[in-house]
PDB file of C-alpha atoms and ligand atoms in Angstrom:
ATOM      1  CA  MET A 109     -65.980  69.147  63.125  1.00 38.00           C
ATOM      2  CA  SER A 110     -68.712  69.203  60.388  1.00 38.00           C
ATOM      3  CA  ASN A 111     -69.014  68.168  57.227  1.00 41.00           C
ATOM      4  CA  VAL A 112     -70.363  71.125  54.303  1.00 36.00           C
ATOM      5  CA  PRO A 113     -73.480  71.017  52.310  1.00 39.00           C
ATOM      6  CA  VAL A 114     -72.795  68.314  49.338  1.00 38.00           C
ATOM      7  CA  ASP A 115     -74.629  68.577  45.740  1.00 38.00           C
ATOM      8  CA  ASN A 116     -74.790  65.725  44.680  1.00 40.00           C
ATOM      9  CA  GLY A 117     -76.008  66.325  41.060  1.00 38.00           C
ATOM     10  CA  ARG A 118     -72.739  67.432  39.812  1.00 41.00           C
ATOM     11  CA  ARG A 119     -70.579  64.162  39.064  1.00 43.00           C
ATOM     12  CA  ARG A 120     -67.675  65.152  37.061  1.00 44.00           C
ATOM     13  CA  PHE A 121     -65.069  65.614  39.864  1.00 42.00           C
ATOM     14  CA  LEU A 122     -64.951  64.446  42.947  1.00 44.00           C
ATOM     15  CA  THR A 123     -63.804  66.041  45.825  1.00 43.00           C
ATOM     16  CA  ALA A 124     -63.215  66.658  49.506  1.00 42.00           C
ATOM     17  CA  ALA A 125     -65.496  67.423  52.470  1.00 36.00           C
ATOM     18  CA  THR A 126     -63.582  69.352  54.394  1.00 39.00           C
ATOM     19  CA  SER A 127     -63.413  70.132  58.678  1.00 35.00           C
ATOM     20  CA  VAL A 128     -61.306  71.901  60.540  1.00 35.00           C
ATOM     21  CA  VAL A 129     -59.783  70.241  63.708  1.00 34.00           C
ATOM     22  CA  GLY A 130     -57.169  72.293  65.863  1.00 34.00           C
ATOM     23  CA  GLY A 131     -56.736  75.392  63.058  1.00 39.00           C
ATOM     24  CA  VAL A 132     -55.969  72.434  60.337  1.00 48.00           C
ATOM     25  CA  GLY A 133     -58.397  72.105  57.753  1.00 48.00           C
ATOM     26  CA  VAL A 134     -58.914  68.622  57.222  1.00 48.00           C
ATOM     27  CA  VAL A 135     -60.015  67.096  53.832  1.00 48.00           C
ATOM     28  CA  GLY A 136     -61.859  63.525  53.957  1.00 42.00           C
ATOM     29  CA  TRP A 137     -62.616  61.040  50.870  1.00 40.00           C
ATOM     30  CA  ALA A 138     -64.051  62.232  48.267  1.00 41.00           C
ATOM     31  CA  VAL A 139     -67.593  63.016  47.583  1.00 37.00           C
ATOM     32  CA  PRO A 140     -69.236  64.826  44.568  1.00 38.00           C
ATOM     33  CA  PHE A 141     -68.856  68.346  43.847  1.00 41.00           C
ATOM     34  CA  ILE A 142     -68.922  70.396  46.535  1.00 39.00           C
ATOM     35  CA  GLY A 143     -71.310  73.274  44.552  1.00 36.00           C
ATOM     36  CA  SER A 144     -71.336  75.657  48.138  1.00 38.00           C
ATOM     37  CA  TRP A 145     -69.472  76.610  51.130  1.00 41.00           C
ATOM     38  CA  ASN A 146     -70.772  77.573  54.816  1.00 41.00           C
ATOM     39  CA  PRO A 147     -68.837  80.971  55.177  1.00 39.00           C
ATOM     40  CA  SER A 148     -68.520  80.067  58.350  1.00 48.00           C
ATOM     41  CA  GLU A 149     -66.236  76.773  57.215  1.00 62.00           C
ATOM     42  CA  ARG A 150     -64.722  78.920  54.859  1.00 57.00           C
ATOM     43  CA  ALA A 151     -63.181  81.545  56.988  1.00 49.00           C
ATOM     44  CA  LYS A 152     -61.874  78.566  59.175  1.00 46.00           C
ATOM     45  CA  ALA A 153     -60.482  77.015  56.266  1.00 56.00           C
ATOM     46  CA  ALA A 154     -58.653  80.080  54.802  1.00 61.00           C
ATOM     47  CA  GLY A 155     -55.638  80.320  55.002  1.00 78.00           C
ATOM     48  CA  ALA A 156     -54.713  76.888  57.091  1.00 90.00           C
ATOM     49  CA  PRO A 157     -52.947  73.489  55.745  1.00 94.00           C
ATOM     50  CA  VAL A 158     -56.071  71.609  54.085  1.00 94.00           C
ATOM     51  CA  GLU A 159     -55.293  67.697  54.809  1.00 95.00           C
ATOM     52  CA  VAL A 160     -56.875  64.943  51.927  1.00 95.00           C
ATOM     53  CA  ASN A 161     -56.685  61.689  52.167  1.00 96.00           C
ATOM     54  CA  VAL A 162     -55.551  60.752  48.889  1.00 96.00           C
ATOM     55  CA  GLY A 163     -55.351  57.188  49.005  1.00 95.00           C
ATOM     56  CA  LYS A 164     -58.180  55.748  47.497  1.00 94.00           C
ATOM     57  CA  ILE A 165     -58.376  57.774  44.540  1.00 96.00           C
ATOM     58  CA  GLU A 166     -58.220  55.235  41.179  1.00 96.00           C
ATOM     59  CA  LYS A 167     -55.571  55.682  38.156  1.00 96.00           C
ATOM     60  CA  GLY A 168     -56.982  58.549  36.218  1.00 97.00           C
ATOM     61  CA  GLN A 169     -59.381  60.235  38.226  1.00 97.00           C
ATOM     62  CA  MET A 170     -59.054  63.059  39.989  1.00 97.00           C
ATOM     63  CA  ILE A 171     -60.189  64.880  42.850  1.00 97.00           C
ATOM     64  CA  ARG A 172     -60.881  68.794  43.857  1.00 96.00           C
ATOM     65  CA  ALA A 173     -60.331  69.974  46.981  1.00 95.00           C
ATOM     66  CA  GLU A 174     -60.391  73.656  48.402  1.00 94.00           C
ATOM     67  CA  TRP A 175     -57.518  75.521  50.339  1.00 94.00           C
ATOM     68  CA  ARG A 176     -57.525  79.262  50.973  1.00 93.00           C
ATOM     69  CA  GLY A 177     -60.639  79.635  48.967  1.00 92.00           C
ATOM     70  CA  LYS A 178     -59.138  78.298  45.890  1.00 95.00           C
ATOM     71  CA  PRO A 179     -59.978  74.703  44.197  1.00 96.00           C
ATOM     72  CA  VAL A 180     -57.141  72.483  44.146  1.00 97.00           C
ATOM     73  CA  TYR A 181     -56.840  69.714  41.768  1.00 98.00           C
ATOM     74  CA  ILE A 182     -55.562  66.303  42.485  1.00 98.00           C
ATOM     75  CA  VAL A 183     -54.698  63.285  39.976  1.00 98.00           C
ATOM     76  CA  ARG A 184     -53.640  60.006  39.733  1.00 98.00           C
ATOM     77  CA  ARG A 185     -52.153  59.665  36.300  1.00 97.00           C
ATOM     78  CA  THR A 186     -51.810  56.462  34.793  1.00 97.00           C
ATOM     79  CA  GLU A 187     -49.168  55.516  32.950  1.00 96.00           C
ATOM     80  CA  LYS A 188     -49.961  56.197  29.608  1.00 95.00           C
ATOM     81  CA  MET A 189     -50.357  59.755  30.405  1.00 95.00           C
ATOM     82  CA  LEU A 190     -47.428  60.220  32.589  1.00 96.00           C
ATOM     83  CA  ALA A 191     -45.787  58.874  29.029  1.00 94.00           C
ATOM     84  CA  GLU A 192     -47.733  61.923  27.335  1.00 93.00           C
ATOM     85  CA  LEU A 193     -46.026  64.661  29.184  1.00 93.00           C
ATOM     86  CA  LYS A 194     -42.487  63.462  27.944  1.00 93.00           C
ATOM     87  CA  LEU A 195     -43.716  63.417  24.263  1.00 91.00           C
ATOM     88  CA  ALA A 196     -41.500  65.441  21.950  1.00 89.00           C
ATOM     89  CA  ASP A 197     -44.520  66.060  19.714  1.00 85.00           C
ATOM     90  CA  VAL A 198     -46.015  67.477  23.153  1.00 87.00           C
ATOM     91  CA  THR A 199     -43.293  69.543  25.070  1.00 90.00           C
ATOM     92  CA  ASP A 200     -42.209  71.502  21.711  1.00 91.00           C
ATOM     93  CA  GLN A 201     -45.417  72.940  21.737  1.00 92.00           C
ATOM     94  CA  LEU A 202     -45.312  73.811  25.641  1.00 94.00           C
ATOM     95  CA  ARG A 203     -44.229  77.513  27.157  1.00 95.00           C
ATOM     96  CA  ASP A 204     -42.078  76.214  29.755  1.00 95.00           C
ATOM     97  CA  PRO A 205     -41.254  73.167  29.514  1.00 93.00           C
ATOM     98  CA  ASN A 206     -39.311  72.249  32.074  1.00 92.00           C
ATOM     99  CA  SER A 207     -40.688  74.768  34.650  1.00 92.00           C
ATOM    100  CA  GLU A 208     -38.171  77.532  34.646  1.00 93.00           C
ATOM    101  CA  GLU A 209     -40.926  79.909  36.396  1.00 92.00           C
ATOM    102  CA  ALA A 210     -41.930  80.714  39.875  1.00 92.00           C
ATOM    103  CA  GLN A 211     -44.943  78.783  39.365  1.00 93.00           C
ATOM    104  CA  GLN A 212     -44.039  75.529  42.062  1.00 94.00           C
ATOM    105  CA  PRO A 213     -42.068  75.070  44.925  1.00 91.00           C
ATOM    106  CA  SER A 214     -38.153  73.349  44.101  1.00 92.00           C
ATOM    107  CA  TYR A 215     -39.411  69.621  45.046  1.00 90.00           C
ATOM    108  CA  ALA A 216     -42.046  69.712  41.738  1.00 92.00           C
ATOM    109  CA  THR A 217     -39.533  71.398  38.852  1.00 91.00           C
ATOM    110  CA  ASN A 218     -39.063  67.865  37.480  1.00 89.00           C
ATOM    111  CA  PHE A 219     -41.691  67.055  34.200  1.00 86.00           C
ATOM    112  CA  ASN A 220     -44.324  65.592  36.250  1.00 93.00           C
ATOM    113  CA  ARG A 221     -43.903  68.791  38.969  1.00 95.00           C
ATOM    114  CA  SER A 222     -44.945  66.799  41.334  1.00 96.00           C
ATOM    115  CA  ILE A 223     -43.352  65.067  44.283  1.00 95.00           C
ATOM    116  CA  LYS A 224     -44.991  61.275  43.335  1.00 95.00           C
ATOM    117  CA  ALA A 225     -44.433  60.687  39.763  1.00 95.00           C
ATOM    118  CA  GLU A 226     -48.452  60.092  39.554  1.00 95.00           C
ATOM    119  CA  LEU A 227     -49.819  62.065  41.620  1.00 97.00           C
ATOM    120  CA  TRP A 228     -49.925  65.808  40.537  1.00 97.00           C
ATOM    121  CA  VAL A 229     -51.652  68.688  42.936  1.00 97.00           C
ATOM    122  CA  GLY A 230     -52.068  71.399  41.613  1.00 97.00           C
ATOM    123  CA  LEU A 231     -54.161  74.880  40.905  1.00 97.00           C
ATOM    124  CA  GLY A 232     -56.969  74.618  39.723  1.00 97.00           C
ATOM    125  CA  VAL A 233     -56.991  78.500  39.009  1.00 98.00           C
ATOM    126  CA  CYS A 234     -56.312  79.400  35.101  1.00 98.00           C
ATOM    127  CA  THR A 235     -53.110  81.843  34.818  1.00 97.00           C
ATOM    128  CA  HIS A 236     -54.865  83.975  32.649  1.00 97.00           C
ATOM    129  CA  LEU A 237     -58.108  85.066  34.225  1.00 97.00           C
ATOM    130  CA  GLY A 238     -58.345  82.551  37.038  1.00 96.00           C
ATOM    131  CA  CYS A 239     -61.389  80.286  35.134  1.00 97.00           C
ATOM    132  CA  ALA A 240     -61.360  76.920  37.038  1.00 97.00           C
ATOM    133  CA  PRO A 241     -59.972  74.972  34.022  1.00 97.00           C
ATOM    134  CA  THR A 242     -61.263  71.705  33.026  1.00 97.00           C
ATOM    135  CA  TYR A 243     -59.685  67.890  33.077  1.00 97.00           C
ATOM    136  CA  GLU A 244     -59.868  66.554  29.842  1.00 96.00           C
ATOM    137  CA  LYS A 245     -59.986  62.826  30.248  1.00 95.00           C
ATOM    138  CA  ASP A 246     -59.033  61.166  26.851  1.00 93.00           C
ATOM    139  CA  THR A 247     -61.147  64.299  25.571  1.00 93.00           C
ATOM    140  CA  MET A 248     -57.857  66.821  24.671  1.00 91.00           C
ATOM    141  CA  GLY A 249     -56.679  65.609  21.306  1.00 86.00           C
ATOM    142  CA  GLU A 250     -59.743  67.121  19.984  1.00 84.00           C
ATOM    143  CA  ARG A 251     -57.416  70.885  21.350  1.00 86.00           C
ATOM    144  CA  VAL A 252     -53.626  69.635  21.001  1.00 87.00           C
ATOM    145  CA  LYS A 253     -52.648  67.338  18.536  1.00 84.00           C
ATOM    146  CA  ALA A 254     -50.667  63.854  19.935  1.00 84.00           C
ATOM    147  CA  LEU A 255     -52.161  64.945  23.798  1.00 90.00           C
ATOM    148  CA  ASP A 256     -55.166  62.917  24.982  1.00 94.00           C
ATOM    149  CA  ASN A 257     -55.033  63.655  28.622  1.00 96.00           C
ATOM    150  CA  GLY A 258     -55.028  67.823  29.668  1.00 96.00           C
ATOM    151  CA  PHE A 259     -56.946  70.908  31.268  1.00 97.00           C
ATOM    152  CA  PHE A 260     -58.715  73.165  28.852  1.00 97.00           C
ATOM    153  CA  CYS A 261     -59.494  76.814  30.219  1.00 97.00           C
ATOM    154  CA  PRO A 262     -63.351  77.283  28.924  1.00 96.00           C
ATOM    155  CA  CYS A 263     -62.956  81.180  28.773  1.00 97.00           C
ATOM    156  CA  HIS A 264     -60.765  81.829  26.615  1.00 96.00           C
ATOM    157  CA  GLY A 265     -59.059  78.782  25.145  1.00 96.00           C
ATOM    158  CA  SER A 266     -56.288  78.101  27.434  1.00 97.00           C
ATOM    159  CA  THR A 267     -54.528  74.509  27.100  1.00 97.00           C
ATOM    160  CA  TYR A 268     -51.847  72.509  29.652  1.00 97.00           C
ATOM    161  CA  ASP A 269     -51.240  69.191  29.618  1.00 96.00           C
ATOM    162  CA  LEU A 270     -51.456  67.083  32.594  1.00 96.00           C
ATOM    163  CA  SER A 271     -48.817  68.576  34.787  1.00 96.00           C
ATOM    164  CA  GLY A 272     -50.249  71.890  34.503  1.00 97.00           C
ATOM    165  CA  ARG A 273     -48.212  73.520  31.840  1.00 97.00           C
ATOM    166  CA  VAL A 274     -49.581  75.549  29.597  1.00 97.00           C
ATOM    167  CA  PHE A 275     -48.884  76.122  25.698  1.00 96.00           C
ATOM    168  CA  GLN A 276     -48.178  78.478  23.877  1.00 96.00           C
ATOM    169  CA  GLY A 277     -50.400  80.178  21.425  1.00 95.00           C
ATOM    170  CA  VAL A 278     -52.687  80.666  24.458  1.00 97.00           C
ATOM    171  CA  PRO A 279     -53.902  83.528  25.871  1.00 98.00           C
ATOM    172  CA  ALA A 280     -53.110  81.804  29.497  1.00 97.00           C
ATOM    173  CA  PRO A 281     -48.842  82.957  30.122  1.00 97.00           C
ATOM    174  CA  LEU A 282     -47.935  80.925  32.811  1.00 97.00           C
ATOM    175  CA  ASN A 283     -48.283  77.397  33.970  1.00 97.00           C
ATOM    176  CA  LEU A 284     -50.929  76.326  36.283  1.00 98.00           C
ATOM    177  CA  MET A 285     -49.265  76.645  40.149  1.00 97.00           C
ATOM    178  CA  VAL A 286     -47.750  74.022  42.287  1.00 97.00           C
ATOM    179  CA  PRO A 287     -48.442  74.738  45.368  1.00 96.00           C
ATOM    180  CA  GLU A 288     -46.553  73.362  48.775  1.00 95.00           C
ATOM    181  CA  HIS A 289     -47.599  70.665  49.637  1.00 95.00           C
ATOM    182  CA  SER A 290     -46.348  67.216  51.831  1.00 95.00           C
ATOM    183  CA  TYR A 291     -46.864  63.801  52.249  1.00 95.00           C
ATOM    184  CA  ILE A 292     -47.993  63.033  55.783  1.00 93.00           C
ATOM    185  CA  SER A 293     -48.474  59.434  55.346  1.00 91.00           C
ATOM    186  CA  GLY A 294     -48.592  57.734  51.550  1.00 88.00           C
ATOM    187  CA  ASP A 295     -52.222  58.235  51.422  1.00 93.00           C
ATOM    188  CA  ARG A 296     -52.540  61.423  52.988  1.00 95.00           C
ATOM    189  CA  ILE A 297     -50.879  64.756  51.947  1.00 96.00           C
ATOM    190  CA  ILE A 298     -51.026  67.754  53.816  1.00 95.00           C
ATOM    191  CA  ILE A 299     -51.665  71.309  51.452  1.00 95.00           C
ATOM    192  CA  GLY A 300     -50.062  74.035  52.517  1.00 94.00           C
ATOM    193  CA  VAL A 301     -46.817  72.800  54.267  1.00 92.00           C
ATOM    194  CA  GLY A 302     -43.860  71.821  52.481  1.00 91.00           C
ATOM    195  CA  PRO A 303     -41.547  68.554  52.554  1.00 89.00           C
ATOM    196  CA  ASP A 304     -39.658  70.664  54.964  1.00 77.00           C
ATOM    197  CA  ALA A 305     -41.565  71.997  57.319  1.00 66.00           C
ATOM    198  CA  SER A 306     -44.222  69.596  57.961  1.00 51.00           C
ATOM    199  CA  GLY A 307     -41.079  66.344  57.231  1.00 46.00           C
ATOM    200  CA  GLY A 308     -43.441  64.821  55.266  1.00 45.00           C
ATOM    201  CA  LYS A 309     -42.112  62.427  52.687  1.00 44.00           C
ATOM    202  CA  ALA A 310     -42.010  61.540  49.281  1.00 45.00           C
TER     203      ALA A 310
HETATM  204  S1  LIG B 632     -58.946  82.685  32.032  1.00 84.97           S
HETATM  205 FE1  LIG B 632     -58.510  80.659  31.074  1.00 84.97          FE
HETATM  206  S2  LIG B 632     -58.653  81.230  29.015  1.00 84.97           S
HETATM  207 FE2  LIG B 632     -58.510  83.210  29.965  1.00 84.97          FE
END
């Protein structure tokens, strides 16, 4: 079990140090942005479920994990953030507000697109050409009227709400993907294994 190198110079996002135990990647508490990965650790983790401690994520905070070589965003949304997801002024502008496209497991087809309302787990991979959207906390109003929080893709300007639902009129064609995941305790989730397979609970 060994930790990966950490780039302490970037502090906008917190992310997780990852190790591999018995074939399952285990992500401990969040540390500042991972700037690079040890290839051997990446190779070990590729394809394996990743366990993440979400207990210390503060309200309004996002951390990043990595699963199958892709960034996974985990956001603990505030009550205000959750209320924004239901604003008619906002949902009327969404391309797939009811998650009818196959971009999430069935247990994440609610407006939260999550198992527990406050905790959103989604791939940080824009559905246009795969750039990493930025987390716009309290700054989304510059891009979408009536919305304070969401995601913005800097590559070609796609916008998403804080459930990863894409807005109309942008290059991205689909909502951000929600990966299979489940809770193995109140503070720990596992990415890559759904509730039915793991016995995890909501
Ligand atoms: S890759 Fe995100 S808008 Fe093009």
